[in-house]
Amino acid sequence: MALSAGLRCCQRIFSWIPVVIITSIVLWSYYAYVFELCLFTISHTLEKVAYLLVFHACFVMFSWTYWKSIFTPPFSPSKKFQLSYLDKERYELEERPDVQKQILIEIARKLPVFTRAASGAIRFCDRCQVIKPDRCHHCSVCETCVLKMDHHCPWVNNCVGFSNYKFFLLFLAYSMVYCIFIAATSFQYFLKFWVGELPNGPAKFHVLFLMFVALMFFVSLMFLFGYHCWLVAKNRSTLEAFSAPFFQSGPDKNGFNLGFRSNLLQVFGEERKLWLLPIFTSLGDGHYFPMRSQSESRNPLLANEERWEEDGGSDEEGAAIQRDPSVTIEMDS
């Protein structure tokens, strides 16, 4: 037990190494740009002031979005999806598999669950003891079920999901802006140092290396940001892009695709003035998501969205689900 706790502690410590690396590079880039380039290399005062103002605006937005991506905890399913103490005790004491399945079916009757496991069974996490909401997955790193989980990102040491997906997208966008601004404004001084028009000194190394690092990160981020823009346009998560969600009728990779505009609103919300700020504006509560085909609402096992909303959503009593003894429960982590 002590050894296991020690290994988990070491894992938590080592998981911060990518964040420390990124933070160190960013802090160095701040020093290299502000001091070595702007203060020690650029001689024109107006140019120097303009560069510093825009740079700090980019730096603040980058730092803000990175901070929010790291420290926004992933949302987990509400208590309505968790087994109560009595249900859990009743389930664990029961030795007959069929009765165990029936217990879980009774619990699922009040939940708006439309997606299934690949086998067609209702998705259940035996680690968290929850019936998984649509698009929810268990993260083995965070050791919890995450609503609308996209992926676990080591560079932010956090799960990217419903609670912080917008912040992660803005982090990628402002990272690109940060890199391209540095590359564009330092390019002429990069050339001057390269051909020897400016004297050799500490600034030469910083400016030359700054240019290479900015371009390298920009190219990497461009592909990653482009991929996530495609995911937003299709209303898919990274996990759903690799494995299409299963509905009662089978797998459907476009099951949550509502059209480009509606898909965009799902992530960024309806307040356009807040789209570029790392403030949570995503629609919904992460437990229910509108579907392309509302035929899922007529599932003989599962209740419809309207009844769920009338009863108060995920924090109130859920909608009743009609009973279907042919449905099985699959336990997966």
Coordinates of C-alpha atoms in Angstrom, one line a residue:
M1 CA 0.0 0.0 0.0
A2 CA 2.8 2.4 0.9
L3 CA 4.7 1.5 -2.2
S4 CA 1.6 2.1 -4.4
A5 CA 1.0 5.5 -2.7
G6 CA 4.7 6.4 -3.3
L7 CA 4.5 5.5 -7.0
R8 CA 1.3 7.6 -7.4
C9 CA 3.1 10.5 -5.7
C10 CA 6.1 10.2 -8.1
Q11 CA 3.7 10.0 -11.0
R12 CA 2.0 13.2 -10.0
I13 CA 5.4 14.9 -9.7
F14 CA 6.7 13.7 -13.0
S15 CA 3.5 14.6 -14.7
W16 CA 4.3 18.3 -14.2
I17 CA 7.6 18.0 -16.1
P18 CA 6.0 19.0 -19.5
V19 CA 4.3 22.0 -17.9
V20 CA 7.6 23.1 -16.4
I21 CA 9.3 22.7 -19.8
I22 CA 6.7 24.8 -21.6
T23 CA 6.8 27.4 -18.8
S24 CA 10.6 27.6 -18.9
I25 CA 10.6 28.1 -22.7
V26 CA 8.0 30.9 -22.4
L27 CA 9.8 32.7 -19.6
W28 CA 13.0 32.5 -21.6
S29 CA 11.2 33.8 -24.7
Y30 CA 9.9 36.7 -22.6
Y31 CA 13.4 37.6 -21.5
A32 CA 14.9 37.2 -25.0
Y33 CA 12.2 39.3 -26.7
V34 CA 11.7 42.1 -24.1
F35 CA 15.3 42.6 -23.0
E36 CA 17.7 41.2 -25.6
L37 CA 15.7 42.3 -28.6
C38 CA 13.5 45.3 -27.7
L39 CA 15.6 47.0 -25.0
F40 CA 19.2 46.1 -26.1
T41 CA 18.9 45.6 -29.9
I42 CA 16.1 47.9 -31.3
S43 CA 17.2 51.5 -31.3
H44 CA 14.0 53.2 -32.6
T45 CA 11.9 54.2 -29.6
L46 CA 8.5 54.1 -31.4
E47 CA 9.2 50.7 -32.8
K48 CA 10.4 49.5 -29.4
V49 CA 7.2 50.7 -27.6
A50 CA 4.9 49.3 -30.3
Y51 CA 6.5 45.9 -30.2
L52 CA 6.4 45.8 -26.4
L53 CA 2.7 46.8 -26.2
V54 CA 1.6 44.2 -28.7
F55 CA 3.9 41.5 -27.3
H56 CA 2.6 41.9 -23.7
A57 CA -1.0 41.7 -24.9
C58 CA -0.2 38.4 -26.7
F59 CA 1.8 37.2 -23.6
V60 CA -1.1 38.0 -21.2
M61 CA -3.7 36.2 -23.4
F62 CA -1.4 33.2 -23.9
S63 CA -0.6 33.0 -20.1
W64 CA -4.3 33.4 -19.2
T65 CA -5.5 30.6 -21.5
Y66 CA -2.7 28.3 -20.5
W67 CA -3.4 28.8 -16.9
K68 CA -7.1 28.1 -17.4
S69 CA -6.3 24.9 -19.4
I70 CA -4.1 23.6 -16.6
F71 CA -6.1 24.5 -13.5
T72 CA -9.7 24.1 -14.6
P73 CA -10.7 20.8 -13.1
P74 CA -12.5 18.4 -15.5
F75 CA -16.2 18.1 -14.8
S76 CA -17.4 14.7 -13.6
P77 CA -20.9 13.2 -13.8
S78 CA -23.3 14.6 -11.2
K79 CA -24.6 12.6 -8.3
K80 CA -27.6 11.5 -10.3
F81 CA -25.3 9.3 -12.3
Q82 CA -23.6 7.8 -9.3
L83 CA -24.7 4.8 -7.3
S84 CA -26.0 5.8 -3.9
Y85 CA -24.6 4.1 -0.8
L86 CA -27.6 1.8 -0.6
D87 CA -27.6 0.9 -4.3
K88 CA -23.9 0.3 -4.2
E89 CA -24.2 -2.0 -1.2
R90 CA -27.1 -3.8 -2.8
Y91 CA -25.2 -4.2 -6.0
E92 CA -22.0 -5.5 -4.3
L93 CA -23.8 -7.9 -2.0
E94 CA -25.8 -9.4 -4.9
E95 CA -24.0 -12.5 -6.4
R96 CA -26.4 -13.2 -9.3
P97 CA -25.2 -11.3 -12.5
D98 CA -28.8 -11.0 -13.8
V99 CA -30.0 -9.3 -10.6
Q100 CA -26.9 -7.0 -10.7
K101 CA -27.8 -6.0 -14.2
Q102 CA -31.4 -5.4 -13.1
I103 CA -30.3 -3.2 -10.3
L104 CA -28.3 -1.0 -12.7
I105 CA -31.1 -0.9 -15.2
E106 CA -33.4 0.5 -12.4
I107 CA -30.9 3.2 -11.6
A108 CA -30.5 4.1 -15.3
R109 CA -34.3 4.5 -15.7
K110 CA -34.0 8.2 -14.6
L111 CA -31.1 9.2 -16.8
P112 CA -30.9 10.7 -20.3
V113 CA -28.4 8.3 -21.7
F114 CA -28.5 7.7 -25.5
T115 CA -25.1 6.3 -26.4
R116 CA -24.1 2.7 -25.8
A117 CA -21.0 0.6 -25.6
A118 CA -19.9 -1.2 -28.7
S119 CA -21.8 -4.3 -27.6
G120 CA -25.0 -2.3 -27.3
A121 CA -25.0 -2.3 -23.5
I122 CA -25.4 0.7 -21.3
R123 CA -22.0 2.1 -20.4
F124 CA -21.1 1.8 -16.7
C125 CA -17.8 2.6 -15.0
D126 CA -17.0 0.2 -12.2
R127 CA -14.2 2.3 -10.9
C128 CA -16.2 5.5 -10.4
Q129 CA -19.5 3.6 -9.8
V130 CA -21.4 5.8 -12.3
I131 CA -23.5 5.2 -15.4
K132 CA -21.6 7.2 -18.0
P133 CA -23.4 10.2 -19.6
D134 CA -23.2 10.6 -23.3
R135 CA -19.6 11.4 -24.5
C136 CA -18.2 10.7 -21.0
H137 CA -15.1 8.6 -20.6
H138 CA -12.9 7.4 -17.7
C139 CA -9.4 8.9 -17.6
S140 CA -6.9 6.5 -16.1
V141 CA -4.5 9.4 -15.4
C142 CA -6.9 11.7 -13.6
E143 CA -8.6 8.6 -12.1
T144 CA -12.1 9.9 -12.8
C145 CA -14.8 10.0 -15.4
V146 CA -14.7 13.2 -17.5
L147 CA -17.7 14.8 -19.2
K148 CA -17.2 15.1 -22.9
M149 CA -13.7 13.9 -22.6
D150 CA -11.5 14.9 -25.6
H151 CA -8.1 13.6 -24.4
H152 CA -5.6 13.8 -21.6
C153 CA -3.0 16.4 -22.5
P154 CA 0.4 16.1 -20.9
W155 CA 1.4 19.6 -21.9
V156 CA -1.3 21.0 -19.6
N157 CA -1.2 18.1 -17.2
N158 CA -5.0 17.9 -17.3
C159 CA -7.9 16.3 -19.1
V160 CA -9.3 18.3 -21.9
G161 CA -13.1 18.0 -21.8
F162 CA -16.4 19.8 -21.4
S163 CA -15.1 22.1 -18.6
N164 CA -12.0 23.5 -20.4
Y165 CA -12.2 22.6 -24.1
K166 CA -12.8 26.2 -25.1
F167 CA -9.8 27.2 -23.0
F168 CA -7.6 24.6 -24.7
L169 CA -8.7 25.9 -28.2
L170 CA -7.9 29.5 -27.2
F171 CA -4.6 28.4 -25.7
L172 CA -3.6 26.9 -29.1
A173 CA -4.8 30.0 -30.9
Y174 CA -3.0 32.5 -28.7
S175 CA 0.1 30.3 -28.7
M176 CA 0.1 30.6 -32.5
V177 CA -0.4 34.3 -32.4
Y178 CA 2.4 34.6 -29.8
C179 CA 4.8 32.6 -31.9
I180 CA 4.0 34.3 -35.3
F181 CA 4.3 37.8 -33.7
I182 CA 7.7 37.0 -32.3
A183 CA 8.9 35.5 -35.6
A184 CA 7.5 38.4 -37.7
T185 CA 9.0 41.2 -35.6
S186 CA 12.4 39.6 -35.0
F187 CA 12.9 38.5 -38.6
Q188 CA 14.8 41.6 -39.7
Y189 CA 17.1 41.5 -36.7
F190 CA 17.6 37.8 -37.2
L191 CA 18.9 38.6 -40.7
K192 CA 21.1 41.4 -39.5
F193 CA 22.7 39.2 -36.9
W194 CA 23.0 36.4 -39.5
V195 CA 24.9 38.5 -42.1
G196 CA 26.9 40.4 -39.5
E197 CA 25.4 43.8 -39.7
L198 CA 24.9 43.8 -35.9
P199 CA 27.8 43.2 -33.5
N200 CA 28.2 39.8 -31.9
G201 CA 27.0 39.6 -28.3
P202 CA 24.6 37.8 -26.0
A203 CA 21.7 39.3 -28.0
K204 CA 22.7 37.5 -31.1
F205 CA 22.3 34.0 -29.6
H206 CA 18.9 34.9 -28.1
V207 CA 17.5 36.5 -31.2
L208 CA 18.7 33.7 -33.6
F209 CA 17.4 31.0 -31.3
L210 CA 14.2 32.9 -30.6
M211 CA 13.4 32.9 -34.3
F212 CA 14.0 29.2 -34.7
V213 CA 11.9 28.2 -31.6
A214 CA 9.0 30.5 -32.6
L215 CA 8.8 29.0 -36.1
M216 CA 9.2 25.5 -34.9
F217 CA 6.3 25.8 -32.3
F218 CA 4.2 27.7 -34.8
V219 CA 4.3 24.9 -37.4
S220 CA 3.5 22.3 -34.7
L221 CA 0.7 24.3 -33.3
M222 CA -0.8 25.1 -36.7
F223 CA -1.4 21.4 -37.4
L224 CA -2.8 20.7 -34.0
F225 CA -5.1 23.8 -34.0
G226 CA -6.3 22.9 -37.5
Y227 CA -7.2 19.4 -36.4
H228 CA -9.2 20.7 -33.5
C229 CA -11.0 23.3 -35.7
W230 CA -12.1 20.4 -37.8
L231 CA -13.3 18.5 -34.7
V232 CA -15.3 21.6 -33.6
A233 CA -16.8 22.0 -37.1
K234 CA -17.9 18.3 -37.0
N235 CA -18.9 18.4 -33.2
R236 CA -16.6 15.5 -32.4
S237 CA -14.1 14.9 -29.7
T238 CA -10.7 13.3 -30.4
L239 CA -11.9 10.0 -28.9
E240 CA -15.0 10.1 -31.2
A241 CA -12.9 10.8 -34.2
F242 CA -11.1 7.6 -33.6
S243 CA -14.1 5.6 -32.5
A244 CA -17.6 6.7 -33.6
P245 CA -20.1 6.8 -30.7
F246 CA -22.7 4.0 -30.6
F247 CA -26.4 4.6 -30.5
Q248 CA -29.2 2.2 -30.4
S249 CA -29.1 2.1 -34.2
G250 CA -25.4 1.5 -34.3
P251 CA -22.2 3.6 -34.6
D252 CA -22.7 7.1 -36.1
K253 CA -19.7 9.4 -36.4
N254 CA -22.1 12.3 -37.1
G255 CA -24.5 11.6 -34.3
F256 CA -23.8 15.0 -32.6
N257 CA -23.2 17.0 -35.8
L258 CA -25.8 19.8 -35.8
G259 CA -24.2 21.9 -38.6
F260 CA -21.3 24.2 -38.5
R261 CA -22.9 27.2 -36.8
S262 CA -24.7 25.1 -34.1
N263 CA -21.5 23.1 -33.5
L264 CA -19.6 26.3 -33.0
L265 CA -22.1 27.5 -30.5
Q266 CA -21.9 24.3 -28.5
V267 CA -18.3 25.1 -27.6
F268 CA -18.2 28.9 -27.6
G269 CA -21.7 29.8 -26.6
E270 CA -24.1 32.5 -27.8
E271 CA -22.2 35.5 -26.4
R272 CA -19.9 36.3 -29.3
K273 CA -18.2 39.1 -27.4
L274 CA -16.9 36.4 -25.0
W275 CA -15.6 34.0 -27.6
L276 CA -12.0 35.2 -27.5
L277 CA -11.8 35.3 -23.7
P278 CA -11.1 32.3 -21.5
I279 CA -14.4 32.5 -19.8
F280 CA -16.6 29.4 -19.7
T281 CA -19.5 29.9 -22.2
S282 CA -20.1 26.5 -23.6
L283 CA -23.7 25.4 -23.9
G284 CA -25.3 22.8 -21.6
D285 CA -24.1 21.1 -18.5
G286 CA -22.0 18.3 -20.1
H287 CA -24.6 15.5 -19.3
Y288 CA -26.8 15.8 -22.3
F289 CA -26.0 16.9 -25.9
P290 CA -28.4 17.6 -28.8
M291 CA -28.2 15.0 -31.5
R292 CA -28.4 15.2 -35.2
S293 CA -31.3 12.8 -35.4
Q294 CA -34.0 13.2 -32.7
S295 CA -35.1 9.7 -33.5
E296 CA -32.9 8.7 -30.5
S297 CA -35.3 10.6 -28.3
R298 CA -37.9 7.9 -29.1
N299 CA -35.6 5.1 -27.8
P300 CA -38.0 2.7 -26.1
L301 CA -35.4 2.3 -23.3
L302 CA -34.4 5.9 -22.8
A303 CA -36.4 9.0 -22.0
N304 CA -36.4 12.1 -24.1
E305 CA -34.7 15.4 -23.6
E306 CA -37.8 17.4 -22.9
R307 CA -38.8 15.3 -19.9
W308 CA -35.2 15.6 -18.5
E309 CA -35.4 19.4 -18.8
E310 CA -38.8 19.6 -17.2
D311 CA -37.5 17.7 -14.2
G312 CA -34.7 20.1 -13.7
G313 CA -31.7 18.7 -15.7
S314 CA -28.8 16.9 -14.3
D315 CA -29.2 18.5 -10.8
E316 CA -32.8 17.5 -10.4
E317 CA -34.8 14.3 -10.9
G318 CA -34.1 12.8 -14.3
A319 CA -36.5 11.6 -16.9
A320 CA -38.2 8.2 -16.5
I321 CA -36.9 5.5 -18.9
Q322 CA -39.1 2.8 -20.1
R323 CA -38.1 -0.6 -19.0
D324 CA -36.6 -3.1 -21.5
P325 CA -35.4 -6.4 -20.0
S326 CA -33.4 -7.2 -23.1
V327 CA -30.9 -4.4 -22.4
T328 CA -27.7 -5.5 -20.7
I329 CA -25.2 -3.5 -18.7
E330 CA -21.5 -3.5 -19.6
M331 CA -18.9 -2.7 -16.9
D332 CA -15.9 -0.9 -18.3
S333 CA -13.3 1.5 -16.9

